Amino acid sequence: MHGIEGHDTLDGDDAITSIAARLPRYGVTAFCPTTIACAPAELTAVLDQIGRARTNAVRGARVLPAHLESNFINPEYHGAQPRACLRLPTADRVDGAFSGREILEAITARQADVGIITIAPELPGVFDLIASFTRAGHRVSLGHSGADFEQAIEAIEAGVRHATHLFNRMTPLTHRKPGVAGAVLSHDDVMAELICDGYHVHPAMCRVAIDAKGVDGIIAITDGTAGFRFARRYRPRGSAASRFASPTRRRCSTTERWRAAP
């Protein structure tokens, strides 16, 4: 859950508690606040919020550790993720902004408040993160990835146990190149998220996935954003800006955001 009703996890202030307060009316009793790739300062701020919300009971849905759709995903499969925020896990700064190493430091500093981390294991240095993230207690997820079937299987054997929005923004399932989707469907140890809205994934493919994984191997998700319950003319802020067709912009060198003129 990235957000709801105009509130995004990266909005700062009381964004997490605001989201939590709005979820019970939709039948949600607990959620993993989900972030898109962002700068270290933003990541630290949202993890601080999550830590406070988990320590002090909040009104609404229970706040679980975060799901980071992290900076370590494939730019060719970035989807709604801001491409300018993507990094390799090195100390190299991009455009004078921040490095992947700084993202790792932010995650380590708030380890207990990070649950799931999405990665693309085919990228240089990212495969090695699987073991370190797993040792730290994080659930490592395949997603936004251009890995082939063999690379995905190798990642699963190294400790990946989750797949972020199956079929969306990953190498597809074909009869000769099963891709990431095929690896996830063929491996019982991997839990697969599935956006069951009839748009992101065709209902026939939802049935294929459920038949392959069983109901216990599928997590039905919304991937909901701050625009949920708003008309398409809504002009979002924060991470929601990258998920709507609007002139809103976002950059990673600072935490600054813009709202498009009405």
Coordinates of C-alpha atoms in Angstrom, one line a residue:
M1 CA 0.0 0.0 0.0
H2 CA 1.7 3.2 -1.2
G3 CA -1.1 5.5 -0.2
I4 CA -4.8 6.3 -0.2
E5 CA -7.1 9.3 -0.5
G6 CA -4.4 11.9 -1.2
H7 CA -1.9 10.6 1.4
D8 CA 1.4 8.9 0.3
T9 CA 3.9 7.1 2.4
L10 CA 6.6 9.5 1.4
D11 CA 4.7 12.7 2.2
G12 CA 6.4 13.1 5.6
D13 CA 4.8 14.5 8.8
D14 CA 2.0 12.1 9.8
A15 CA 1.6 10.3 6.4
I16 CA 1.7 6.8 7.8
T17 CA -0.8 7.4 10.6
S18 CA -3.1 9.2 8.1
I19 CA -3.0 6.2 5.8
A20 CA -3.6 3.8 8.7
A21 CA -6.6 5.8 9.8
R22 CA -8.3 5.5 6.4
L23 CA -7.8 1.8 5.7
P24 CA -10.3 0.1 8.1
R25 CA -13.3 1.4 6.1
Y26 CA -12.0 -0.8 3.2
G27 CA -11.6 -3.9 5.4
V28 CA -7.9 -3.5 5.9
T29 CA -6.7 -4.3 9.5
A30 CA -2.9 -4.3 8.9
F31 CA -0.6 -3.1 6.1
C32 CA 3.0 -2.8 5.0
P33 CA 3.6 0.8 4.1
T34 CA 5.2 0.6 0.7
T35 CA 7.7 3.1 -0.7
I36 CA 9.1 3.7 -4.2
A37 CA 12.8 4.3 -4.8
C38 CA 13.7 7.5 -3.1
A39 CA 16.6 9.5 -1.6
P40 CA 18.2 8.4 1.8
A41 CA 16.7 11.3 3.7
E42 CA 13.2 10.4 2.5
L43 CA 13.7 6.7 3.3
T44 CA 15.0 7.5 6.8
A45 CA 12.0 9.8 7.5
V46 CA 9.4 7.2 6.5
L47 CA 11.1 4.5 8.4
D48 CA 11.2 6.7 11.5
Q49 CA 7.5 7.3 11.1
I50 CA 6.9 3.5 10.7
G51 CA 8.9 2.8 13.8
R52 CA 6.9 5.3 15.9
A53 CA 3.6 3.9 14.6
R54 CA 4.6 0.4 15.4
T55 CA 5.8 1.4 18.9
N56 CA 2.8 3.6 19.8
A57 CA -0.6 2.2 18.8
V58 CA -2.2 4.2 16.1
R59 CA -5.9 4.6 15.4
G60 CA -6.8 2.5 12.4
A61 CA -5.0 -0.4 10.7
R62 CA -2.0 -1.9 12.4
V63 CA 1.3 -0.7 10.8
L64 CA 3.7 -3.5 9.8
P65 CA 7.3 -3.3 8.7
A66 CA 7.8 -1.5 5.4
H67 CA 7.9 -2.9 1.9
L68 CA 10.7 -1.1 0.0
E69 CA 10.3 -1.2 -3.8
S70 CA 13.9 -0.3 -3.5
N71 CA 16.5 1.6 -5.5
F72 CA 18.1 -1.7 -6.6
I73 CA 15.8 -2.5 -9.5
N74 CA 16.3 -2.6 -13.2
P75 CA 15.9 0.8 -15.0
E76 CA 14.5 -1.0 -18.0
Y77 CA 11.7 -2.3 -15.8
H78 CA 11.2 0.7 -13.6
G79 CA 7.5 1.2 -14.4
A80 CA 6.2 3.8 -12.1
Q81 CA 9.4 4.0 -10.1
P82 CA 11.4 7.2 -10.6
R83 CA 14.3 6.2 -12.8
A84 CA 16.5 9.0 -11.5
C85 CA 16.5 7.4 -8.0
L86 CA 17.7 3.9 -9.1
R87 CA 21.2 2.9 -7.9
L88 CA 23.7 0.0 -7.8
P89 CA 24.9 -1.0 -4.2
T90 CA 28.1 1.0 -4.5
A91 CA 29.6 4.2 -3.0
D92 CA 29.4 5.9 -6.4
R93 CA 27.2 9.1 -6.3
V94 CA 25.0 9.8 -9.3
D95 CA 24.8 13.4 -10.5
G96 CA 26.2 14.5 -7.1
A97 CA 23.2 13.2 -5.3
F98 CA 23.4 10.0 -3.3
S99 CA 24.9 6.5 -3.6
G100 CA 23.4 3.1 -3.2
R101 CA 25.7 2.6 -0.2
E102 CA 23.8 5.4 1.5
I103 CA 20.5 3.6 0.9
L104 CA 21.9 0.5 2.4
E105 CA 23.1 2.4 5.5
A106 CA 19.6 3.9 5.9
I107 CA 18.1 0.4 5.8
T108 CA 20.6 -1.0 8.2
A109 CA 20.0 1.8 10.7
R110 CA 16.3 1.0 10.8
Q111 CA 16.5 -2.7 10.2
A112 CA 13.6 -3.7 12.4
D113 CA 11.2 -1.5 10.5
V114 CA 12.0 -3.0 7.1
G115 CA 10.1 -6.1 6.2
I116 CA 10.2 -6.7 2.4
I117 CA 12.8 -5.5 -0.1
T118 CA 12.3 -5.7 -3.8
I119 CA 15.4 -6.2 -5.9
A120 CA 16.5 -7.1 -9.5
P121 CA 19.2 -9.8 -8.9
E122 CA 20.6 -9.5 -12.4
L123 CA 22.1 -6.1 -11.7
P124 CA 25.8 -5.8 -10.7
G125 CA 26.3 -6.3 -7.0
V126 CA 22.6 -6.8 -6.3
F127 CA 22.7 -10.6 -6.1
D128 CA 25.0 -10.4 -3.2
L129 CA 22.4 -8.4 -1.3
I130 CA 20.1 -11.4 -1.0
A131 CA 22.3 -13.1 1.6
S132 CA 22.9 -10.0 3.7
F133 CA 19.2 -8.9 3.6
T134 CA 18.1 -12.4 4.5
R135 CA 20.5 -12.6 7.4
A136 CA 19.2 -9.3 8.7
G137 CA 15.7 -10.7 8.7
H138 CA 14.3 -9.1 5.6
R139 CA 12.1 -10.9 3.1
V140 CA 13.7 -10.5 -0.3
S141 CA 11.4 -10.1 -3.3
L142 CA 11.9 -10.4 -7.0
G143 CA 10.5 -7.5 -8.9
H144 CA 11.0 -4.8 -11.5
S145 CA 13.5 -7.2 -12.9
G146 CA 14.9 -8.2 -16.3
A147 CA 16.3 -11.5 -15.1
D148 CA 16.0 -14.6 -17.2
F149 CA 14.6 -17.8 -15.8
E150 CA 18.0 -19.2 -14.8
Q151 CA 19.0 -16.0 -13.0
A152 CA 15.7 -15.9 -11.2
I153 CA 16.0 -19.5 -10.0
E154 CA 19.5 -18.8 -8.8
A155 CA 18.2 -15.9 -6.8
I156 CA 15.4 -18.1 -5.3
E157 CA 18.0 -20.7 -4.3
A158 CA 20.0 -17.9 -2.7
G159 CA 17.1 -16.9 -0.4
V160 CA 14.5 -14.9 -2.3
R161 CA 11.0 -15.9 -1.0
H162 CA 8.7 -13.3 -2.5
A163 CA 7.6 -11.8 -5.8
T164 CA 6.4 -8.2 -6.2
H165 CA 3.2 -7.9 -8.3
L166 CA 3.6 -11.1 -10.3
F167 CA 3.7 -10.5 -14.2
N168 CA 3.9 -6.7 -13.9
R169 CA 7.4 -5.2 -14.6
M170 CA 9.3 -8.5 -14.9
T171 CA 10.4 -10.8 -17.7
P172 CA 7.2 -12.5 -18.9
L173 CA 6.2 -16.1 -19.1
T174 CA 6.6 -17.7 -22.5
H175 CA 6.8 -21.4 -23.5
R176 CA 10.6 -21.2 -24.3
K177 CA 11.7 -18.4 -22.0
P178 CA 9.8 -18.7 -18.7
G179 CA 11.4 -15.6 -17.3
V180 CA 11.0 -14.3 -13.7
A181 CA 7.3 -15.1 -13.8
G182 CA 7.9 -18.7 -14.8
A183 CA 10.5 -19.1 -12.0
V184 CA 8.1 -17.8 -9.4
L185 CA 5.3 -20.0 -10.6
S186 CA 7.5 -23.1 -10.6
H187 CA 9.0 -22.7 -7.2
D188 CA 6.8 -23.5 -4.1
D189 CA 9.0 -21.5 -1.7
V190 CA 8.1 -18.2 -3.3
M191 CA 5.0 -16.2 -2.3
A192 CA 3.6 -14.2 -5.2
E193 CA 1.8 -10.9 -5.0
L194 CA -1.0 -10.6 -7.6
I195 CA -2.9 -7.5 -8.5
C196 CA -6.4 -9.0 -9.1
D197 CA -8.2 -6.0 -10.5
G198 CA -8.7 -7.5 -14.0
Y199 CA -6.6 -4.7 -15.5
H200 CA -3.0 -5.2 -14.3
V201 CA -3.3 -9.0 -14.9
H202 CA -5.9 -10.6 -17.1
P203 CA -8.3 -12.8 -15.1
A204 CA -7.2 -15.9 -17.1
M205 CA -3.6 -15.3 -15.9
C206 CA -4.8 -14.8 -12.4
R207 CA -6.4 -18.3 -12.6
V208 CA -3.2 -19.7 -14.1
A209 CA -1.2 -18.3 -11.2
I210 CA -3.6 -19.5 -8.5
D211 CA -3.7 -23.0 -10.0
A212 CA 0.1 -23.1 -10.1
K213 CA 0.8 -21.7 -6.7
G214 CA -2.4 -22.6 -4.8
V215 CA -4.4 -20.1 -2.8
D216 CA -1.8 -20.2 0.0
G217 CA 1.0 -19.2 -2.4
I218 CA -0.7 -16.0 -3.7
I219 CA -1.2 -12.7 -1.9
A220 CA -3.9 -10.5 -3.5
I221 CA -2.8 -6.9 -3.5
T222 CA -4.0 -3.5 -4.7
D223 CA -0.7 -1.7 -5.1
G224 CA -2.9 1.2 -4.1
T225 CA -1.5 4.8 -4.3
A226 CA -2.5 8.2 -3.0
G227 CA -4.9 8.6 -5.9
F228 CA -7.1 5.8 -4.7
R229 CA -10.7 7.1 -4.5
F230 CA -9.9 10.2 -6.6
A231 CA -10.8 11.0 -10.2
R232 CA -8.1 10.9 -12.9
R233 CA -7.8 14.7 -12.8
Y234 CA -6.3 14.4 -9.3
R235 CA -2.8 15.9 -9.3
P236 CA -0.7 13.8 -6.8
R237 CA 2.4 14.7 -4.8
G238 CA 5.3 12.5 -3.7
S239 CA 5.6 9.0 -5.0
A240 CA 2.1 9.1 -6.3
A241 CA 3.2 11.6 -8.9
S242 CA 5.0 8.9 -10.8
R243 CA 1.9 6.7 -10.9
F244 CA -0.4 9.1 -12.7
A245 CA -0.5 10.6 -16.1
S246 CA 0.0 14.2 -15.0
P247 CA 2.6 17.0 -15.4
T248 CA 3.8 16.5 -11.8
R249 CA 7.5 16.0 -11.5
R250 CA 9.8 14.3 -9.0
R251 CA 13.6 14.3 -8.6
C252 CA 15.9 12.5 -6.3
S253 CA 18.7 15.0 -5.5
T254 CA 16.5 16.6 -2.9
T255 CA 13.3 15.9 -1.1
E256 CA 11.6 18.7 -2.9
R257 CA 8.2 18.0 -4.7
W258 CA 6.1 20.0 -7.0
R259 CA 2.3 20.0 -7.6
A260 CA 1.2 20.8 -11.1
A261 CA -0.8 23.9 -11.6
P262 CA -4.6 23.4 -11.8

